[in-house]
Amino acid sequence: MPEPETGKPDAPAQPAHSHTATLKRLEQSSGSLAAQAIARMDETLPWYRAMPPENRSWIGLVAQAGIAAFTEWFRRPDAPQAISTDVFGTAPRELTRAITLRQTVEMVRTTIEVMESAIDEVAAPGDESVLREALLVYAREIAFATAQVYAQAAEARGAWDARLESLVVNAVLSGEADEGAVSRAAALGWNSPEHVCVVLGTAPDGDSELTVEAIRRAARHAKLQVLTGVLGDRLVVIAGGRNDPLAVAKSLIGPFAQGPVVAGPVVPDLLAATRSAQAAAAGLKACTAWQDAPRPVLADDLLPERAIASDPSAREQLVEEIYRPLEEAGAALLETLSVYLEQASSLEGAARMLFVHPNTVRYRLRRVTDVTGWSPSDVRSAFTLRIALILGRLADGDPQL
């Protein structure tokens, strides 16, 4: 009698593998192949022998996973498989930092060579060429998977480093730089150069990452260390390694957009870079008042505009570096400079007002240059000196200024 119907369709039978004997022998040999691969690495790869036991154990697991993944891939070559996950998913993310891409390639190559040397033993009679061809294709796939793993790790590190760098740059610019910022900078490769300055300007339109990379290329060419970032419409560069802020700004000016570029004064370290950043920011704000300002320009060359724009540090610097030294050098220098500036920079006019010979005025003005570093005969310097005299007199009249 026929069997009664159950109402359920028969389950589709799994097709038999065309190389069942080879697959079975491959499964049985996977453990010994992994052990041989690890032994070969220990013999031929010095960096593997020098690694701590924990990392060596993870590499062993990756080798075992690679052989197991090949076995599964040989079983179902047409099935979609994530080889990078199957092989490298067993290892922690930190392993990509401990082992370089070159070392990983050597590890994979060694494992493939061990598997290739065992083909004649593992393959069933007549399947040697089939297994060898499968291993060649798998080697290509594992190479792509390796590249993918390290590319993803590099992207993750790049994103994290960019965020870390942005935090450091923002801390310096906002005046909140502390030891934490120094530690973050050190993690980014900042080697604490002796001379540090901050350069500010307008960021170009477009991808900020391209701008940052352009700054890094310029810095490498100029042999400078940099921490950089785009904050709003500003491009900020903290540069270290040279004691000439104007030369630093000139070497990095290419990626900046049109408009003023201001370099702050040189300071000894990253913690003090806040002072350079504040000076550069004040100079960038006041630069519109000096239409003929050079590009780039030093923040210290913008002291009079910064002082007029209510920058307290610029006012203090003008008083302490110009007015007080002149005051200490004697009343004659202050009086002569004041009269000379009031007389439209005329030696003869100043001499008449002071009842002295023009040569005396000339000598005193040279002394002013020696004391302050600013020449009264230069139009721009004369403007700076005039502002310094005004601020000094105001400070003498009101100690709070």
mmCIF file of N, CA and C in Angstrom, residues 209-332:
data_model
loop_
_atom_site.group_PDB
_atom_site.id
_atom_site.type_symbol
_atom_site.label_atom_id
_atom_site.label_comp_id
_atom_site.label_asym_id
_atom_site.label_seq_id
_atom_site.Cartn_x
_atom_site.Cartn_y
_atom_site.Cartn_z
ATOM 1 N N GLU A 209 39.006 68.621 5.525
ATOM 2 C CA GLU A 209 40.051 67.600 5.633
ATOM 3 C C GLU A 209 41.132 67.810 4.585
ATOM 4 N N LEU A 210 40.747 68.250 3.392
ATOM 5 C CA LEU A 210 41.732 68.531 2.357
ATOM 6 C C LEU A 210 42.602 69.716 2.751
ATOM 7 N N THR A 211 41.985 70.708 3.390
ATOM 8 C CA THR A 211 42.749 71.870 3.845
ATOM 9 C C THR A 211 43.757 71.469 4.911
ATOM 10 N N VAL A 212 43.311 70.658 5.866
ATOM 11 C CA VAL A 212 44.203 70.204 6.932
ATOM 12 C C VAL A 212 45.366 69.399 6.360
ATOM 13 N N GLU A 213 45.077 68.532 5.391
ATOM 14 C CA GLU A 213 46.141 67.725 4.786
ATOM 15 C C GLU A 213 47.117 68.609 4.018
ATOM 16 N N ALA A 214 46.616 69.671 3.382
ATOM 17 C CA ALA A 214 47.506 70.598 2.673
ATOM 18 C C ALA A 214 48.438 71.309 3.653
ATOM 19 N N ILE A 215 47.924 71.677 4.822
ATOM 20 C CA ILE A 215 48.771 72.288 5.851
ATOM 21 C C ILE A 215 49.849 71.305 6.298
ATOM 22 N N ARG A 216 49.470 70.051 6.472
ATOM 23 C CA ARG A 216 50.449 69.054 6.921
ATOM 24 C C ARG A 216 51.542 68.852 5.869
ATOM 25 N N ARG A 217 51.159 68.851 4.602
ATOM 26 C CA ARG A 217 52.176 68.703 3.554
ATOM 27 C C ARG A 217 53.138 69.880 3.565
ATOM 28 N N ALA A 218 52.596 71.087 3.701
ATOM 29 C CA ALA A 218 53.455 72.271 3.759
ATOM 30 C C ALA A 218 54.362 72.231 4.984
ATOM 31 N N ALA A 219 53.829 71.734 6.098
ATOM 32 C CA ALA A 219 54.628 71.643 7.325
ATOM 33 C C ALA A 219 55.758 70.634 7.169
ATOM 34 N N ARG A 220 55.461 69.494 6.542
ATOM 35 C CA ARG A 220 56.525 68.503 6.313
ATOM 36 C C ARG A 220 57.627 69.077 5.433
ATOM 37 N N HIS A 221 57.230 69.820 4.414
ATOM 38 C CA HIS A 221 58.218 70.430 3.518
ATOM 39 C C HIS A 221 59.078 71.455 4.268
ATOM 40 N N ALA A 222 58.470 72.177 5.217
ATOM 41 C CA ALA A 222 59.189 73.200 5.981
ATOM 42 C C ALA A 222 59.840 72.643 7.243
ATOM 43 N N LYS A 223 59.680 71.313 7.458
ATOM 44 C CA LYS A 223 60.250 70.657 8.644
ATOM 45 C C LYS A 223 59.700 71.279 9.937
ATOM 46 N N LEU A 224 58.385 71.427 9.976
ATOM 47 C CA LEU A 224 57.697 71.962 11.142
ATOM 48 C C LEU A 224 56.764 70.902 11.713
ATOM 49 N N GLN A 225 56.551 70.966 13.020
ATOM 50 C CA GLN A 225 55.483 70.183 13.640
ATOM 51 C C GLN A 225 54.234 71.055 13.689
ATOM 52 N N VAL A 226 53.091 70.490 13.383
ATOM 53 C CA VAL A 226 51.867 71.287 13.390
ATOM 54 C C VAL A 226 50.724 70.524 14.032
ATOM 55 N N LEU A 227 49.848 71.290 14.661
ATOM 56 C CA LEU A 227 48.524 70.843 15.063
ATOM 57 C C LEU A 227 47.575 71.835 14.404
ATOM 58 N N THR A 228 46.622 71.340 13.666
ATOM 59 C CA THR A 228 45.811 72.256 12.868
ATOM 60 C C THR A 228 44.363 71.820 12.835
ATOM 61 N N GLY A 229 43.504 72.753 12.482
ATOM 62 C CA GLY A 229 42.087 72.457 12.378
ATOM 63 C C GLY A 229 41.327 73.651 11.828
ATOM 64 N N VAL A 230 40.139 73.365 11.325
ATOM 65 C CA VAL A 230 39.246 74.414 10.841
ATOM 66 C C VAL A 230 38.152 74.595 11.873
ATOM 67 N N LEU A 231 38.096 75.783 12.476
ATOM 68 C CA LEU A 231 37.093 76.103 13.481
ATOM 69 C C LEU A 231 36.202 77.202 12.927
ATOM 70 N N GLY A 232 35.012 76.825 12.515
ATOM 71 C CA GLY A 232 34.138 77.803 11.870
ATOM 72 C C GLY A 232 34.723 78.211 10.533
ATOM 73 N N ASP A 233 34.944 79.508 10.363
ATOM 74 C CA ASP A 233 35.551 79.990 9.119
ATOM 75 C C ASP A 233 37.035 80.268 9.288
ATOM 76 N N ARG A 234 37.602 79.869 10.423
ATOM 77 C CA ARG A 234 39.021 80.116 10.687
ATOM 78 C C ARG A 234 39.852 78.858 10.481
ATOM 79 N N LEU A 235 41.000 79.050 9.877
ATOM 80 C CA LEU A 235 41.999 77.993 9.786
ATOM 81 C C LEU A 235 43.069 78.297 10.833
ATOM 82 N N VAL A 236 43.243 77.379 11.777
ATOM 83 C CA VAL A 236 44.159 77.568 12.897
ATOM 84 C C VAL A 236 45.311 76.587 12.752
ATOM 85 N N VAL A 237 46.530 77.108 12.881
ATOM 86 C CA VAL A 237 47.718 76.260 12.824
ATOM 87 C C VAL A 237 48.602 76.574 14.023
ATOM 88 N N ILE A 238 48.864 75.549 14.831
ATOM 89 C CA ILE A 238 49.848 75.655 15.902
ATOM 90 C C ILE A 238 51.118 75.015 15.378
ATOM 91 N N ALA A 239 52.155 75.819 15.205
ATOM 92 C CA ALA A 239 53.388 75.339 14.564
ATOM 93 C C ALA A 239 54.537 75.390 15.552
ATOM 94 N N GLY A 240 55.379 74.383 15.492
ATOM 95 C CA GLY A 240 56.539 74.332 16.370
ATOM 96 C C GLY A 240 57.785 73.928 15.612
ATOM 97 N N GLY A 241 58.928 74.447 16.093
ATOM 98 C CA GLY A 241 60.191 74.038 15.495
ATOM 99 C C GLY A 241 61.008 75.145 14.891
ATOM 100 N N ARG A 242 60.490 76.395 14.902
ATOM 101 C CA ARG A 242 61.263 77.499 14.331
ATOM 102 C C ARG A 242 61.005 78.772 15.139
ATOM 103 N N ASN A 243 62.060 79.571 15.291
ATOM 104 C CA ASN A 243 61.972 80.763 16.130
ATOM 105 C C ASN A 243 61.679 82.015 15.318
ATOM 106 N N ASP A 244 61.040 81.886 14.183
ATOM 107 C CA ASP A 244 60.712 83.025 13.316
ATOM 108 C C ASP A 244 59.254 82.879 12.884
ATOM 109 N N PRO A 245 58.328 83.525 13.578
ATOM 110 C CA PRO A 245 56.906 83.331 13.262
ATOM 111 C C PRO A 245 56.525 83.783 11.863
ATOM 112 N N LEU A 246 57.201 84.824 11.356
ATOM 113 C CA LEU A 246 56.873 85.293 10.011
ATOM 114 C C LEU A 246 57.291 84.257 8.967
ATOM 115 N N ALA A 247 58.466 83.647 9.155
ATOM 116 C CA ALA A 247 58.908 82.593 8.236
ATOM 117 C C ALA A 247 57.979 81.386 8.313
ATOM 118 N N VAL A 248 57.515 81.060 9.520
ATOM 119 C CA VAL A 248 56.570 79.956 9.685
ATOM 120 C C VAL A 248 55.292 80.231 8.908
ATOM 121 N N ALA A 249 54.748 81.443 9.063
ATOM 122 C CA ALA A 249 53.497 81.793 8.379
ATOM 123 C C ALA A 249 53.679 81.768 6.860
ATOM 124 N N LYS A 250 54.811 82.236 6.376
ATOM 125 C CA LYS A 250 55.046 82.235 4.927
ATOM 126 C C LYS A 250 55.116 80.814 4.374
ATOM 127 N N SER A 251 55.701 79.905 5.141
ATOM 128 C CA SER A 251 55.826 78.528 4.665
ATOM 129 C C SER A 251 54.500 77.782 4.685
ATOM 130 N N LEU A 252 53.528 78.265 5.458
ATOM 131 C CA LEU A 252 52.239 77.572 5.585
ATOM 132 C C LEU A 252 51.087 78.322 4.927
ATOM 133 N N ILE A 253 51.361 79.413 4.249
ATOM 134 C CA ILE A 253 50.295 80.307 3.817
ATOM 135 C C ILE A 253 49.484 79.757 2.642
ATOM 136 N N GLY A 254 50.045 78.818 1.891
ATOM 137 C CA GLY A 254 49.377 78.335 0.684
ATOM 138 C C GLY A 254 47.940 77.890 0.866
ATOM 139 N N PRO A 255 47.615 77.041 1.845
ATOM 140 C CA PRO A 255 46.237 76.545 1.983
ATOM 141 C C PRO A 255 45.232 77.573 2.504
ATOM 142 N N PHE A 256 45.686 78.725 3.012
ATOM 143 C CA PHE A 256 44.751 79.720 3.540
ATOM 144 C C PHE A 256 43.966 80.368 2.405
ATOM 145 N N ALA A 257 42.726 80.776 2.711
ATOM 146 C CA ALA A 257 41.916 81.515 1.752
ATOM 147 C C ALA A 257 42.410 82.951 1.668
ATOM 148 N N GLN A 258 41.857 83.689 0.701
ATOM 149 C CA GLN A 258 42.210 85.092 0.570
ATOM 150 C C GLN A 258 41.847 85.851 1.842
ATOM 151 N N GLY A 259 42.623 86.874 2.158
ATOM 152 C CA GLY A 259 42.390 87.651 3.367
ATOM 153 C C GLY A 259 43.619 87.638 4.251
ATOM 154 N N PRO A 260 43.559 88.358 5.353
ATOM 155 C CA PRO A 260 44.729 88.458 6.224
ATOM 156 C C PRO A 260 45.097 87.134 6.874
ATOM 157 N N VAL A 261 46.388 86.948 7.059
ATOM 158 C CA VAL A 261 46.936 85.817 7.793
ATOM 159 C C VAL A 261 47.875 86.393 8.839
ATOM 160 N N VAL A 262 47.618 86.073 10.103
ATOM 161 C CA VAL A 262 48.338 86.697 11.215
ATOM 162 C C VAL A 262 49.088 85.632 12.001
ATOM 163 N N ALA A 263 50.357 85.917 12.302
ATOM 164 C CA ALA A 263 51.183 85.014 13.099
ATOM 165 C C ALA A 263 51.400 85.605 14.482
ATOM 166 N N GLY A 264 51.068 84.821 15.503
ATOM 167 C CA GLY A 264 51.295 85.260 16.870
ATOM 168 C C GLY A 264 52.762 85.147 17.246
ATOM 169 N N PRO A 265 53.143 85.717 18.373
ATOM 170 C CA PRO A 265 54.547 85.677 18.798
ATOM 171 C C PRO A 265 54.977 84.258 19.176
ATOM 172 N N VAL A 266 56.277 84.028 19.149
ATOM 173 C CA VAL A 266 56.830 82.729 19.540
ATOM 174 C C VAL A 266 56.770 82.587 21.049
ATOM 175 N N VAL A 267 56.346 81.406 21.499
ATOM 176 C CA VAL A 267 56.282 81.088 22.930
ATOM 177 C C VAL A 267 57.037 79.776 23.152
ATOM 178 N N PRO A 268 57.374 79.460 24.403
ATOM 179 C CA PRO A 268 58.261 78.307 24.641
ATOM 180 C C PRO A 268 57.625 76.935 24.484
ATOM 181 N N ASP A 269 56.309 76.809 24.677
ATOM 182 C CA ASP A 269 55.714 75.471 24.639
ATOM 183 C C ASP A 269 54.226 75.574 24.330
ATOM 184 N N LEU A 270 53.571 74.422 24.303
ATOM 185 C CA LEU A 270 52.162 74.363 23.933
ATOM 186 C C LEU A 270 51.266 75.032 24.969
ATOM 187 N N LEU A 271 51.613 74.914 26.249
ATOM 188 C CA LEU A 271 50.803 75.557 27.278
ATOM 189 C C LEU A 271 50.777 77.073 27.097
ATOM 190 N N ALA A 272 51.920 77.639 26.687
ATOM 191 C CA ALA A 272 51.997 79.088 26.477
ATOM 192 C C ALA A 272 51.442 79.506 25.123
ATOM 193 N N ALA A 273 51.087 78.532 24.270
ATOM 194 C CA ALA A 273 50.592 78.868 22.936
ATOM 195 C C ALA A 273 49.286 79.642 22.983
ATOM 196 N N THR A 274 48.577 79.567 24.111
ATOM 197 C CA THR A 274 47.356 80.361 24.259
ATOM 198 C C THR A 274 47.642 81.846 24.076
ATOM 199 N N ARG A 275 48.771 82.287 24.617
ATOM 200 C CA ARG A 275 49.138 83.706 24.479
ATOM 201 C C ARG A 275 49.374 84.067 23.022
ATOM 202 N N SER A 276 50.050 83.194 22.287
ATOM 203 C CA SER A 276 50.278 83.432 20.861
ATOM 204 C C SER A 276 48.963 83.417 20.091
ATOM 205 N N ALA A 277 48.068 82.503 20.452
ATOM 206 C CA ALA A 277 46.772 82.400 19.773
ATOM 207 C C ALA A 277 45.914 83.633 20.021
ATOM 208 N N GLN A 278 45.917 84.124 21.260
ATOM 209 C CA GLN A 278 45.121 85.308 21.569
ATOM 210 C C GLN A 278 45.637 86.533 20.832
ATOM 211 N N ALA A 279 46.965 86.652 20.733
ATOM 212 C CA ALA A 279 47.543 87.773 19.995
ATOM 213 C C ALA A 279 47.191 87.677 18.511
ATOM 214 N N ALA A 280 47.284 86.468 17.950
ATOM 215 C CA ALA A 280 46.949 86.291 16.543
ATOM 216 C C ALA A 280 45.475 86.571 16.280
ATOM 217 N N ALA A 281 44.599 86.122 17.193
ATOM 218 C CA ALA A 281 43.162 86.360 17.029
ATOM 219 C C ALA A 281 42.845 87.853 17.103
ATOM 220 N N ALA A 282 43.477 88.551 18.042
ATOM 221 C CA ALA A 282 43.266 89.999 18.150
ATOM 222 C C ALA A 282 43.793 90.712 16.912
ATOM 223 N N GLY A 283 44.939 90.233 16.384
ATOM 224 C CA GLY A 283 45.489 90.827 15.175
ATOM 225 C C GLY A 283 44.601 90.588 13.970
ATOM 226 N N LEU A 284 44.024 89.396 13.881
ATOM 227 C CA LEU A 284 43.133 89.094 12.762
ATOM 228 C C LEU A 284 41.896 89.988 12.803
ATOM 229 N N LYS A 285 41.411 90.253 13.994
ATOM 230 C CA LYS A 285 40.240 91.115 14.151
ATOM 231 C C LYS A 285 40.564 92.561 13.788
ATOM 232 N N ALA A 286 41.760 93.023 14.146
ATOM 233 C CA ALA A 286 42.124 94.433 13.943
ATOM 234 C C ALA A 286 42.772 94.683 12.596
ATOM 235 N N CYS A 287 43.049 93.631 11.837
ATOM 236 C CA CYS A 287 43.828 93.794 10.614
ATOM 237 C C CYS A 287 43.116 94.639 9.566
ATOM 238 N N THR A 288 41.799 94.678 9.618
ATOM 239 C CA THR A 288 41.057 95.480 8.631
ATOM 240 C C THR A 288 41.370 96.963 8.757
ATOM 241 N N ALA A 289 41.853 97.389 9.924
ATOM 242 C CA ALA A 289 42.185 98.809 10.110
ATOM 243 C C ALA A 289 43.476 99.197 9.407
ATOM 244 N N TRP A 290 44.303 98.217 9.054
ATOM 245 C CA TRP A 290 45.555 98.497 8.337
ATOM 246 C C TRP A 290 45.412 97.903 6.943
ATOM 247 N N GLN A 291 44.930 98.722 6.022
ATOM 248 C CA GLN A 291 44.594 98.227 4.693
ATOM 249 C C GLN A 291 45.810 97.773 3.899
ATOM 250 N N ASP A 292 46.966 98.332 4.201
ATOM 251 C CA ASP A 292 48.181 97.971 3.475
ATOM 252 C C ASP A 292 49.030 96.959 4.239
ATOM 253 N N ALA A 293 48.415 96.245 5.171
ATOM 254 C CA ALA A 293 49.173 95.267 5.951
ATOM 255 C C ALA A 293 49.714 94.177 5.036
ATOM 256 N N PRO A 294 50.938 93.739 5.268
ATOM 257 C CA PRO A 294 51.481 92.637 4.460
ATOM 258 C C PRO A 294 50.746 91.336 4.761
ATOM 259 N N ARG A 295 50.937 90.370 3.904
ATOM 260 C CA ARG A 295 50.321 89.053 4.085
ATOM 261 C C ARG A 295 51.391 87.991 3.905
ATOM 262 N N PRO A 296 51.729 87.290 4.959
ATOM 263 C CA PRO A 296 51.217 87.341 6.339
ATOM 264 C C PRO A 296 51.800 88.523 7.108
ATOM 265 N N VAL A 297 51.229 88.780 8.275
ATOM 266 C CA VAL A 297 51.673 89.878 9.121
ATOM 267 C C VAL A 297 51.810 89.369 10.552
ATOM 268 N N LEU A 298 52.760 89.941 11.273
ATOM 269 C CA LEU A 298 52.948 89.571 12.673
ATOM 270 C C LEU A 298 51.900 90.248 13.544
ATOM 271 N N ALA A 299 51.438 89.567 14.550
ATOM 272 C CA ALA A 299 50.495 90.166 15.491
ATOM 273 C C ALA A 299 51.115 91.367 16.187
ATOM 274 N N ASP A 300 52.424 91.321 16.450
ATOM 275 C CA ASP A 300 53.097 92.439 17.101
ATOM 276 C C ASP A 300 53.194 93.663 16.203
ATOM 277 N N ASP A 301 53.141 93.476 14.886
ATOM 278 C CA ASP A 301 53.129 94.621 13.973
ATOM 279 C C ASP A 301 51.770 95.304 13.956
ATOM 280 N N LEU A 302 50.779 94.663 14.534
ATOM 281 C CA LEU A 302 49.428 95.230 14.596
ATOM 282 C C LEU A 302 49.099 95.763 15.982
ATOM 283 N N LEU A 303 50.111 96.015 16.788
ATOM 284 C CA LEU A 303 49.872 96.470 18.159
ATOM 285 C C LEU A 303 49.020 97.741 18.233
ATOM 286 N N PRO A 304 49.291 98.771 17.419
ATOM 287 C CA PRO A 304 48.445 99.980 17.548
ATOM 288 C C PRO A 304 46.984 99.724 17.198
ATOM 289 N N GLU A 305 46.721 98.973 16.130
ATOM 290 C CA GLU A 305 45.333 98.662 15.765
ATOM 291 C C GLU A 305 44.679 97.802 16.851
ATOM 292 N N ARG A 306 45.413 96.851 17.385
ATOM 293 C CA ARG A 306 44.866 96.013 18.448
ATOM 294 C C ARG A 306 44.550 96.849 19.689
ATOM 295 N N ALA A 307 45.426 97.785 20.006
ATOM 296 C CA ALA A 307 45.193 98.637 21.174
ATOM 297 C C ALA A 307 43.948 99.496 20.980
ATOM 298 N N ILE A 308 43.784 100.050 19.781
ATOM 299 C CA ILE A 308 42.603 100.872 19.491
ATOM 300 C C ILE A 308 41.346 100.023 19.532
ATOM 301 N N ALA A 309 41.478 98.735 19.166
ATOM 302 C CA ALA A 309 40.338 97.820 19.183
ATOM 303 C C ALA A 309 40.100 97.216 20.563
ATOM 304 N N SER A 310 40.718 97.813 21.588
ATOM 305 C CA SER A 310 40.485 97.434 22.994
ATOM 306 C C SER A 310 41.085 96.085 23.368
ATOM 307 N N ASP A 311 42.260 95.792 22.807
ATOM 308 C CA ASP A 311 42.979 94.581 23.211
ATOM 309 C C ASP A 311 43.875 94.948 24.398
ATOM 310 N N PRO A 312 43.548 94.505 25.621
ATOM 311 C CA PRO A 312 44.326 94.923 26.796
ATOM 312 C C PRO A 312 45.779 94.465 26.746
ATOM 313 N N SER A 313 46.041 93.296 26.186
ATOM 314 C CA SER A 313 47.428 92.829 26.128
ATOM 315 C C SER A 313 48.256 93.701 25.194
ATOM 316 N N ALA A 314 47.662 94.185 24.102
ATOM 317 C CA ALA A 314 48.384 95.068 23.189
ATOM 318 C C ALA A 314 48.677 96.410 23.867
ATOM 319 N N ARG A 315 47.710 96.926 24.603
ATOM 320 C CA ARG A 315 47.935 98.186 25.328
ATOM 321 C C ARG A 315 49.058 98.032 26.343
ATOM 322 N N GLU A 316 49.018 96.953 27.087
ATOM 323 C CA GLU A 316 50.058 96.717 28.092
ATOM 324 C C GLU A 316 51.426 96.550 27.435
ATOM 325 N N GLN A 317 51.464 95.840 26.303
ATOM 326 C CA GLN A 317 52.732 95.615 25.619
ATOM 327 C C GLN A 317 53.316 96.926 25.104
ATOM 328 N N LEU A 318 52.492 97.803 24.549
ATOM 329 C CA LEU A 318 52.975 99.092 24.059
ATOM 330 C C LEU A 318 53.528 99.949 25.195
ATOM 331 N N VAL A 319 52.826 99.930 26.313
ATOM 332 C CA VAL A 319 53.286 100.739 27.455
ATOM 333 C C VAL A 319 54.572 100.165 28.038
ATOM 334 N N GLU A 320 54.601 98.842 28.240
ATOM 335 C CA GLU A 320 55.735 98.228 28.915
ATOM 336 C C GLU A 320 56.971 98.128 28.029
ATOM 337 N N GLU A 321 56.785 97.983 26.725
ATOM 338 C CA GLU A 321 57.927 97.784 25.840
ATOM 339 C C GLU A 321 58.392 99.056 25.151
ATOM 340 N N ILE A 322 57.582 100.101 25.157
ATOM 341 C CA ILE A 322 57.981 101.351 24.495
ATOM 342 C C ILE A 322 57.991 102.518 25.478
ATOM 343 N N TYR A 323 56.865 102.774 26.106
ATOM 344 C CA TYR A 323 56.773 103.977 26.939
ATOM 345 C C TYR A 323 57.660 103.887 28.181
ATOM 346 N N ARG A 324 57.598 102.787 28.912
ATOM 347 C CA ARG A 324 58.382 102.675 30.154
ATOM 348 C C ARG A 324 59.883 102.711 29.885
ATOM 349 N N PRO A 325 60.421 102.001 28.879
ATOM 350 C CA PRO A 325 61.854 102.123 28.613
ATOM 351 C C PRO A 325 62.276 103.547 28.261
ATOM 352 N N LEU A 326 61.440 104.278 27.505
ATOM 353 C CA LEU A 326 61.762 105.667 27.193
ATOM 354 C C LEU A 326 61.729 106.531 28.453
ATOM 355 N N GLU A 327 60.756 106.253 29.298
ATOM 356 C CA GLU A 327 60.640 106.993 30.553
ATOM 357 C C GLU A 327 61.873 106.774 31.422
ATOM 358 N N GLU A 328 62.355 105.540 31.464
ATOM 359 C CA GLU A 328 63.537 105.229 32.259
ATOM 360 C C GLU A 328 64.810 105.793 31.638
ATOM 361 N N ALA A 329 64.808 105.973 30.329
ATOM 362 C CA ALA A 329 66.000 106.498 29.654
ATOM 363 C C ALA A 329 66.172 107.995 29.843
ATOM 364 N N GLY A 330 65.162 108.670 30.355
ATOM 365 C CA GLY A 330 65.292 110.096 30.613
ATOM 366 C C GLY A 330 64.183 110.894 29.949
ATOM 367 N N ALA A 331 63.835 112.006 30.577
ATOM 368 C CA ALA A 331 62.736 112.827 30.074
ATOM 369 C C ALA A 331 63.041 113.417 28.706
ATOM 370 N N ALA A 332 64.341 113.606 28.404
ATOM 371 C CA ALA A 332 64.701 114.254 27.144
ATOM 372 C C ALA A 332 64.244 113.420 25.948
#
